[in-house]
mmCIF file of C-alpha atoms and ligand atoms in Angstrom:
data_model
loop_
_atom_site.group_PDB
_atom_site.id
_atom_site.type_symbol
_atom_site.label_atom_id
_atom_site.label_comp_id
_atom_site.label_asym_id
_atom_site.label_seq_id
_atom_site.Cartn_x
_atom_site.Cartn_y
_atom_site.Cartn_z
ATOM 1 C CA MET A 1245 11.336 -16.366 -7.308
ATOM 2 C CA ASN A 1246 12.205 -17.039 -3.803
ATOM 3 C CA PHE A 1247 11.150 -14.894 -1.181
ATOM 4 C CA ALA A 1248 11.271 -17.235 1.550
ATOM 5 C CA ASP A 1249 14.042 -15.449 3.655
ATOM 6 C CA LYS A 1250 11.786 -12.144 3.664
ATOM 7 C CA THR A 1251 9.666 -11.383 6.361
ATOM 8 C CA ILE A 1252 6.576 -8.878 5.963
ATOM 9 C CA GLY A 1253 4.891 -7.093 8.492
ATOM 10 C CA VAL A 1254 1.241 -6.201 8.154
ATOM 11 C CA LEU A 1255 -0.178 -3.558 9.821
ATOM 12 C CA ALA A 1256 -2.983 -5.716 12.380
ATOM 13 C CA LEU A 1257 -4.945 -3.134 14.206
ATOM 14 C CA GLN A 1258 -8.100 -2.931 11.868
ATOM 15 C CA GLY A 1259 -8.860 -3.294 8.155
ATOM 16 C CA ASP A 1260 -8.395 -6.635 5.888
ATOM 17 C CA TYR A 1261 -4.946 -7.835 6.626
ATOM 18 C CA SER A 1262 -5.442 -11.073 6.636
ATOM 19 C CA LEU A 1263 -6.222 -10.514 3.022
ATOM 20 C CA HIS A 1264 -2.767 -9.370 2.384
ATOM 21 C CA GLU A 1265 -1.514 -12.349 4.912
ATOM 22 C CA ARG A 1266 -2.820 -14.874 2.521
ATOM 23 C CA GLN A 1267 -1.170 -13.156 -0.585
ATOM 24 C CA ILE A 1268 2.433 -13.013 1.257
ATOM 25 C CA ILE A 1269 2.298 -16.115 2.046
ATOM 26 C CA ALA A 1270 1.062 -17.423 -1.574
ATOM 27 C CA LEU A 1271 4.678 -15.521 -2.691
ATOM 28 C CA GLY A 1272 6.394 -17.768 0.035
ATOM 29 C CA ALA A 1273 7.286 -14.743 2.229
ATOM 30 C CA LYS A 1274 7.074 -14.829 6.079
ATOM 31 C CA VAL A 1275 4.288 -13.061 7.619
ATOM 32 C CA ARG A 1276 4.267 -11.136 11.010
ATOM 33 C CA GLN A 1277 1.163 -8.949 12.301
ATOM 34 C CA VAL A 1278 2.303 -5.636 13.286
ATOM 35 C CA ARG A 1279 0.668 -4.162 16.350
ATOM 36 C CA LEU A 1280 3.637 -2.818 18.516
ATOM 37 C CA PRO A 1281 6.888 -1.094 17.869
ATOM 38 C CA ARG A 1282 8.665 -4.013 18.829
ATOM 39 C CA ASP A 1283 7.033 -6.088 15.846
ATOM 40 C CA LEU A 1284 8.939 -3.784 13.466
ATOM 41 C CA GLU A 1285 12.068 -4.972 14.114
ATOM 42 C CA GLY A 1286 13.958 -7.123 11.429
ATOM 43 C CA ILE A 1287 10.911 -7.314 8.950
ATOM 44 C CA ASP A 1288 11.918 -6.488 5.912
ATOM 45 C CA ALA A 1289 8.740 -4.210 4.554
ATOM 46 C CA LEU A 1290 5.513 -3.572 5.836
ATOM 47 C CA ILE A 1291 1.975 -3.646 4.162
ATOM 48 C CA MET A 1292 -0.698 -1.129 5.562
ATOM 49 C CA PRO A 1293 -3.997 -2.478 4.340
ATOM 50 C CA GLY A 1294 -7.336 -0.832 3.451
ATOM 51 C CA GLY A 1295 -10.075 -0.724 5.934
ATOM 52 C CA GLU A 1296 -10.832 2.624 8.203
ATOM 53 C CA SER A 1297 -8.223 5.375 8.372
ATOM 54 C CA THR A 1298 -10.100 6.994 11.238
ATOM 55 C CA THR A 1299 -9.757 4.027 13.300
ATOM 56 C CA MET A 1300 -6.223 3.152 12.185
ATOM 57 C CA ASP A 1301 -5.318 6.789 13.133
ATOM 58 C CA ILE A 1302 -6.634 6.116 16.377
ATOM 59 C CA LEU A 1303 -5.003 3.026 17.194
ATOM 60 C CA ILE A 1304 -2.022 3.925 15.474
ATOM 61 C CA ASP A 1305 -1.225 6.649 18.579
ATOM 62 C CA ARG A 1306 -2.935 3.906 21.533
ATOM 63 C CA PHE A 1307 0.016 1.545 20.401
ATOM 64 C CA GLY A 1308 2.745 4.131 20.231
ATOM 65 C CA LEU A 1309 3.660 3.363 16.745
ATOM 66 C CA ARG A 1310 3.014 6.760 15.320
ATOM 67 C CA GLU A 1311 7.060 7.820 15.498
ATOM 68 C CA PRO A 1312 8.237 3.925 14.762
ATOM 69 C CA LEU A 1313 6.111 3.872 11.470
ATOM 70 C CA ALA A 1314 7.489 7.274 10.451
ATOM 71 C CA THR A 1315 11.151 6.126 10.939
ATOM 72 C CA PHE A 1316 10.571 2.497 9.366
ATOM 73 C CA GLY A 1317 8.897 3.852 5.995
ATOM 74 C CA ALA A 1318 11.924 6.499 5.732
ATOM 75 C CA ILE A 1319 14.552 3.386 5.247
ATOM 76 C CA LYS A 1320 12.285 0.171 4.535
ATOM 77 C CA PRO A 1321 9.482 -0.253 2.114
ATOM 78 C CA ILE A 1322 5.657 0.428 2.679
ATOM 79 C CA TYR A 1323 2.870 -0.447 0.616
ATOM 80 C CA GLY A 1324 -0.512 0.975 1.309
ATOM 81 C CA THR A 1325 -3.894 -0.128 -0.093
ATOM 82 C CA CYS A 1326 -6.857 2.418 0.522
ATOM 83 C CA ALA A 1327 -7.051 3.719 3.951
ATOM 84 C CA GLY A 1328 -3.438 2.603 4.180
ATOM 85 C CA MET A 1329 -2.428 4.853 1.434
ATOM 86 C CA ILE A 1330 -4.362 7.391 2.933
ATOM 87 C CA LEU A 1331 -2.307 7.279 6.109
ATOM 88 C CA LEU A 1332 1.015 7.132 4.182
ATOM 89 C CA ALA A 1333 -0.279 10.385 2.237
ATOM 90 C CA ARG A 1334 0.967 14.263 2.707
ATOM 91 C CA ASN A 1335 -2.238 15.935 3.061
ATOM 92 C CA ILE A 1336 -5.992 14.604 3.388
ATOM 93 C CA GLU A 1337 -8.462 17.158 1.332
ATOM 94 C CA ARG A 1338 -11.323 18.701 3.542
ATOM 95 C CA ASN A 1339 -10.408 16.497 6.464
ATOM 96 C CA GLN A 1340 -13.356 16.967 8.177
ATOM 97 C CA ALA A 1341 -12.334 13.822 10.774
ATOM 98 C CA GLY A 1342 -8.901 15.029 11.424
ATOM 99 C CA VAL A 1343 -6.994 11.895 10.337
ATOM 100 C CA LYS A 1344 -3.524 12.500 10.478
ATOM 101 C CA THR A 1345 -1.205 11.372 8.112
ATOM 102 C CA LEU A 1346 2.529 9.871 7.943
ATOM 103 C CA GLY A 1347 3.382 12.042 5.352
ATOM 104 C CA LEU A 1348 5.893 9.365 3.305
ATOM 105 C CA ILE A 1349 4.666 9.697 -0.085
ATOM 106 C CA ASP A 1350 4.381 13.274 -1.359
ATOM 107 C CA ILE A 1351 0.361 12.848 -2.414
ATOM 108 C CA ASP A 1352 -2.978 14.652 -1.719
ATOM 109 C CA VAL A 1353 -5.872 12.387 -0.947
ATOM 110 C CA ALA A 1354 -9.816 13.172 -0.729
ATOM 111 C CA ARG A 1355 -11.328 10.370 1.240
ATOM 112 C CA ASN A 1356 -14.422 8.294 0.044
ATOM 113 C CA ASP A 1357 -13.997 10.324 -3.259
ATOM 114 C CA TYR A 1358 -14.995 7.307 -5.541
ATOM 115 C CA GLY A 1359 -18.301 7.114 -3.783
ATOM 116 C CA ARG A 1360 -20.024 5.355 -0.742
ATOM 117 C CA GLN A 1361 -19.435 1.506 -0.002
ATOM 118 C CA ILE A 1362 -22.981 0.596 -2.177
ATOM 119 C CA TYR A 1363 -20.969 1.934 -5.201
ATOM 120 C CA SER A 1364 -17.785 -0.362 -4.653
ATOM 121 C CA PHE A 1365 -16.501 -1.609 -7.945
ATOM 122 C CA GLU A 1366 -13.904 -3.725 -9.488
ATOM 123 C CA GLU A 1367 -11.935 -2.475 -12.547
ATOM 124 C CA GLU A 1368 -9.221 -3.903 -14.343
ATOM 125 C CA ILE A 1369 -5.968 -1.778 -13.879
ATOM 126 C CA GLU A 1370 -3.354 -1.660 -16.623
ATOM 127 C CA ALA A 1371 -0.108 -0.424 -14.469
ATOM 128 C CA ASP A 1372 3.208 0.604 -16.483
ATOM 129 C CA PHE A 1373 5.855 -0.872 -14.201
ATOM 130 C CA HIS A 1374 8.739 1.055 -15.495
ATOM 131 C CA GLY A 1375 8.034 -0.173 -19.229
ATOM 132 C CA GLU A 1376 6.716 -3.513 -18.175
ATOM 133 C CA LYS A 1377 2.715 -3.066 -18.830
ATOM 134 C CA LYS A 1378 0.646 -5.694 -16.249
ATOM 135 C CA ARG A 1379 -3.058 -5.987 -15.810
ATOM 136 C CA PHE A 1380 -4.595 -6.609 -12.560
ATOM 137 C CA LEU A 1381 -8.114 -6.374 -10.799
ATOM 138 C CA GLY A 1382 -8.568 -3.332 -8.678
ATOM 139 C CA GLY A 1383 -11.225 -3.136 -5.863
ATOM 140 C CA PHE A 1384 -12.490 0.288 -5.320
ATOM 141 C CA ILE A 1385 -14.393 0.383 -1.675
ATOM 142 C CA ARG A 1386 -14.899 3.855 -0.487
ATOM 143 C CA ALA A 1387 -11.625 4.487 -2.159
ATOM 144 C CA PRO A 1388 -9.286 8.084 -1.755
ATOM 145 C CA ARG A 1389 -8.867 9.899 -4.538
ATOM 146 C CA VAL A 1390 -5.322 11.439 -5.289
ATOM 147 C CA THR A 1391 -5.596 14.999 -6.136
ATOM 148 C CA ARG A 1392 -2.303 16.031 -5.988
ATOM 149 C CA VAL A 1393 0.892 14.337 -6.987
ATOM 150 C CA GLY A 1394 4.333 15.728 -6.033
ATOM 151 C CA PRO A 1395 7.291 16.097 -8.712
ATOM 152 C CA ALA A 1396 9.202 12.822 -7.001
ATOM 153 C CA VAL A 1397 5.901 10.695 -7.316
ATOM 154 C CA THR A 1398 5.922 8.432 -9.855
ATOM 155 C CA VAL A 1399 2.213 7.561 -11.100
ATOM 156 C CA LEU A 1400 2.173 3.797 -12.244
ATOM 157 C CA ALA A 1401 -1.625 3.567 -13.328
ATOM 158 C CA ARG A 1402 -4.382 5.459 -13.654
ATOM 159 C CA PHE A 1403 -8.131 5.175 -13.739
ATOM 160 C CA GLN A 1404 -10.554 7.534 -15.788
ATOM 161 C CA ASP A 1405 -7.127 9.705 -15.543
ATOM 162 C CA TRP A 1406 -7.098 9.641 -12.209
ATOM 163 C CA PRO A 1407 -3.715 8.433 -10.910
ATOM 164 C CA VAL A 1408 -4.666 5.122 -8.656
ATOM 165 C CA LEU A 1409 -1.218 3.508 -7.967
ATOM 166 C CA VAL A 1410 1.877 5.745 -7.179
ATOM 167 C CA GLU A 1411 5.434 5.511 -5.826
ATOM 168 C CA GLN A 1412 8.053 7.478 -4.187
ATOM 169 C CA ASN A 1413 11.281 6.169 -2.966
ATOM 170 C CA LYS A 1414 10.519 3.149 -0.723
ATOM 171 C CA ILE A 1415 6.644 3.947 -0.893
ATOM 172 C CA LEU A 1416 4.111 2.124 -2.862
ATOM 173 C CA ALA A 1417 0.526 3.372 -2.385
ATOM 174 C CA ALA A 1418 -2.852 2.106 -4.104
ATOM 175 C CA THR A 1419 -5.909 3.749 -3.894
ATOM 176 C CA PHE A 1420 -7.965 0.134 -4.763
ATOM 177 C CA HIS A 1421 -7.078 -3.068 -2.862
ATOM 178 C CA SER A 1422 -5.011 -5.520 -4.776
ATOM 179 C CA GLU A 1423 -5.420 -8.399 -2.348
ATOM 180 C CA LEU A 1424 -9.441 -9.388 -2.702
ATOM 181 C CA GLU A 1425 -8.451 -11.617 -5.651
ATOM 182 C CA SER A 1426 -5.740 -14.524 -5.453
ATOM 183 C CA ASP A 1427 -3.905 -12.502 -8.307
ATOM 184 C CA THR A 1428 -0.463 -11.678 -6.723
ATOM 185 C CA THR A 1429 0.746 -9.325 -9.763
ATOM 186 C CA LEU A 1430 1.112 -6.255 -7.627
ATOM 187 C CA LEU A 1431 2.460 -7.611 -4.440
ATOM 188 C CA GLU A 1432 5.085 -9.400 -6.742
ATOM 189 C CA TYR A 1433 5.922 -5.973 -8.319
ATOM 190 C CA PHE A 1434 6.337 -4.918 -4.704
ATOM 191 C CA PHE A 1435 8.408 -7.507 -3.692
ATOM 192 C CA VAL A 1436 10.708 -7.556 -6.949
ATOM 193 C CA HIS A 1437 11.588 -3.732 -7.050
ATOM 194 C CA PHE A 1438 11.021 -2.688 -3.272
ATOM 195 C CA LEU A 1439 12.616 -5.665 -1.351
ATOM 196 C CA LEU A 1440 15.444 -7.115 -3.220
ATOM 197 C CA ASP A 1441 18.932 -5.678 -3.042
ATOM 198 C CA ARG A 1442 20.771 -5.695 -6.179
ATOM 199 C CA ALA A 1443 22.120 -8.793 -5.653
ATOM 200 C CA ASP A 1444 19.129 -10.761 -5.176
ATOM 201 C CA THR A 1445 17.583 -8.757 -8.477
ATOM 202 C CA LYS A 1446 20.724 -9.814 -10.568
ATOM 203 C CA ARG A 1447 20.344 -13.202 -9.329
ATOM 204 C CA ILE A 1448 16.628 -13.806 -10.290
ATOM 205 C CA LEU A 1449 17.404 -11.848 -13.963
ATOM 206 C CA ASP A 1450 20.107 -14.359 -14.628
ATOM 207 C CA GLY A 1451 17.749 -16.895 -13.978
HETATM 208 N N1 LIG B 2585 -13.198 5.259 3.445
HETATM 209 C C1 LIG B 2585 -11.717 4.694 4.076
HETATM 210 C C2 LIG B 2585 -11.260 5.798 4.840
HETATM 211 O O1 LIG B 2585 -11.330 6.737 4.614
HETATM 212 C C3 LIG B 2585 -10.879 3.625 3.109
HETATM 213 C C4 LIG B 2585 -11.686 2.252 2.615
HETATM 214 C C5 LIG B 2585 -10.802 1.534 2.344
HETATM 215 O O2 LIG B 2585 -9.937 1.246 2.657
HETATM 216 N N2 LIG B 2585 -11.526 0.655 1.340
HETATM 217 O O3 LIG B 2585 -10.364 4.995 5.663
#
């Protein structure tokens, strides 16, 4: 598959965005670090990385990104992992830190609900990509738990019965990190299903 004509932004305010950059490059697309509203211009999709949602929340306002991110997410694909998922959600349960979310996907989350940093773990995730089953590793690092899923949201994977990978329209969100290893299975799903227009998809399917 050829993604050479696609430019993927990574929200580069805080967190492990460089690991996402590595995976984007491995799939042959171009990368742009997004720190200012103008960085969103002309990119095909955005990745919001894991890290610390409280810090990202503050920096989003400081860099004037809140409105531009909301507008971008209404029309272009965004994939958020972990802290990125928290910021994309509708609501945060027991939101003591007062993190403001973008509300781009109709889920509620509870921050840090899989345990503290020392209880981080890696698990094999089995996702159902609309009939196609794929396995890959997910890293749970102070991961958010998805506590509510709205009617328009599709659950692509569960772990111990809890949703861990969800999508709605152009938004994909994972409780876990998919970018820690070199396996690009999930990013490839995002590219093929969220990025390509129908003509591109037909070309790929037709070989
Ligand atoms: N616990 C972090 C938060 O609430 C998320 C952790 C992560 O992104 N790995 O923002």
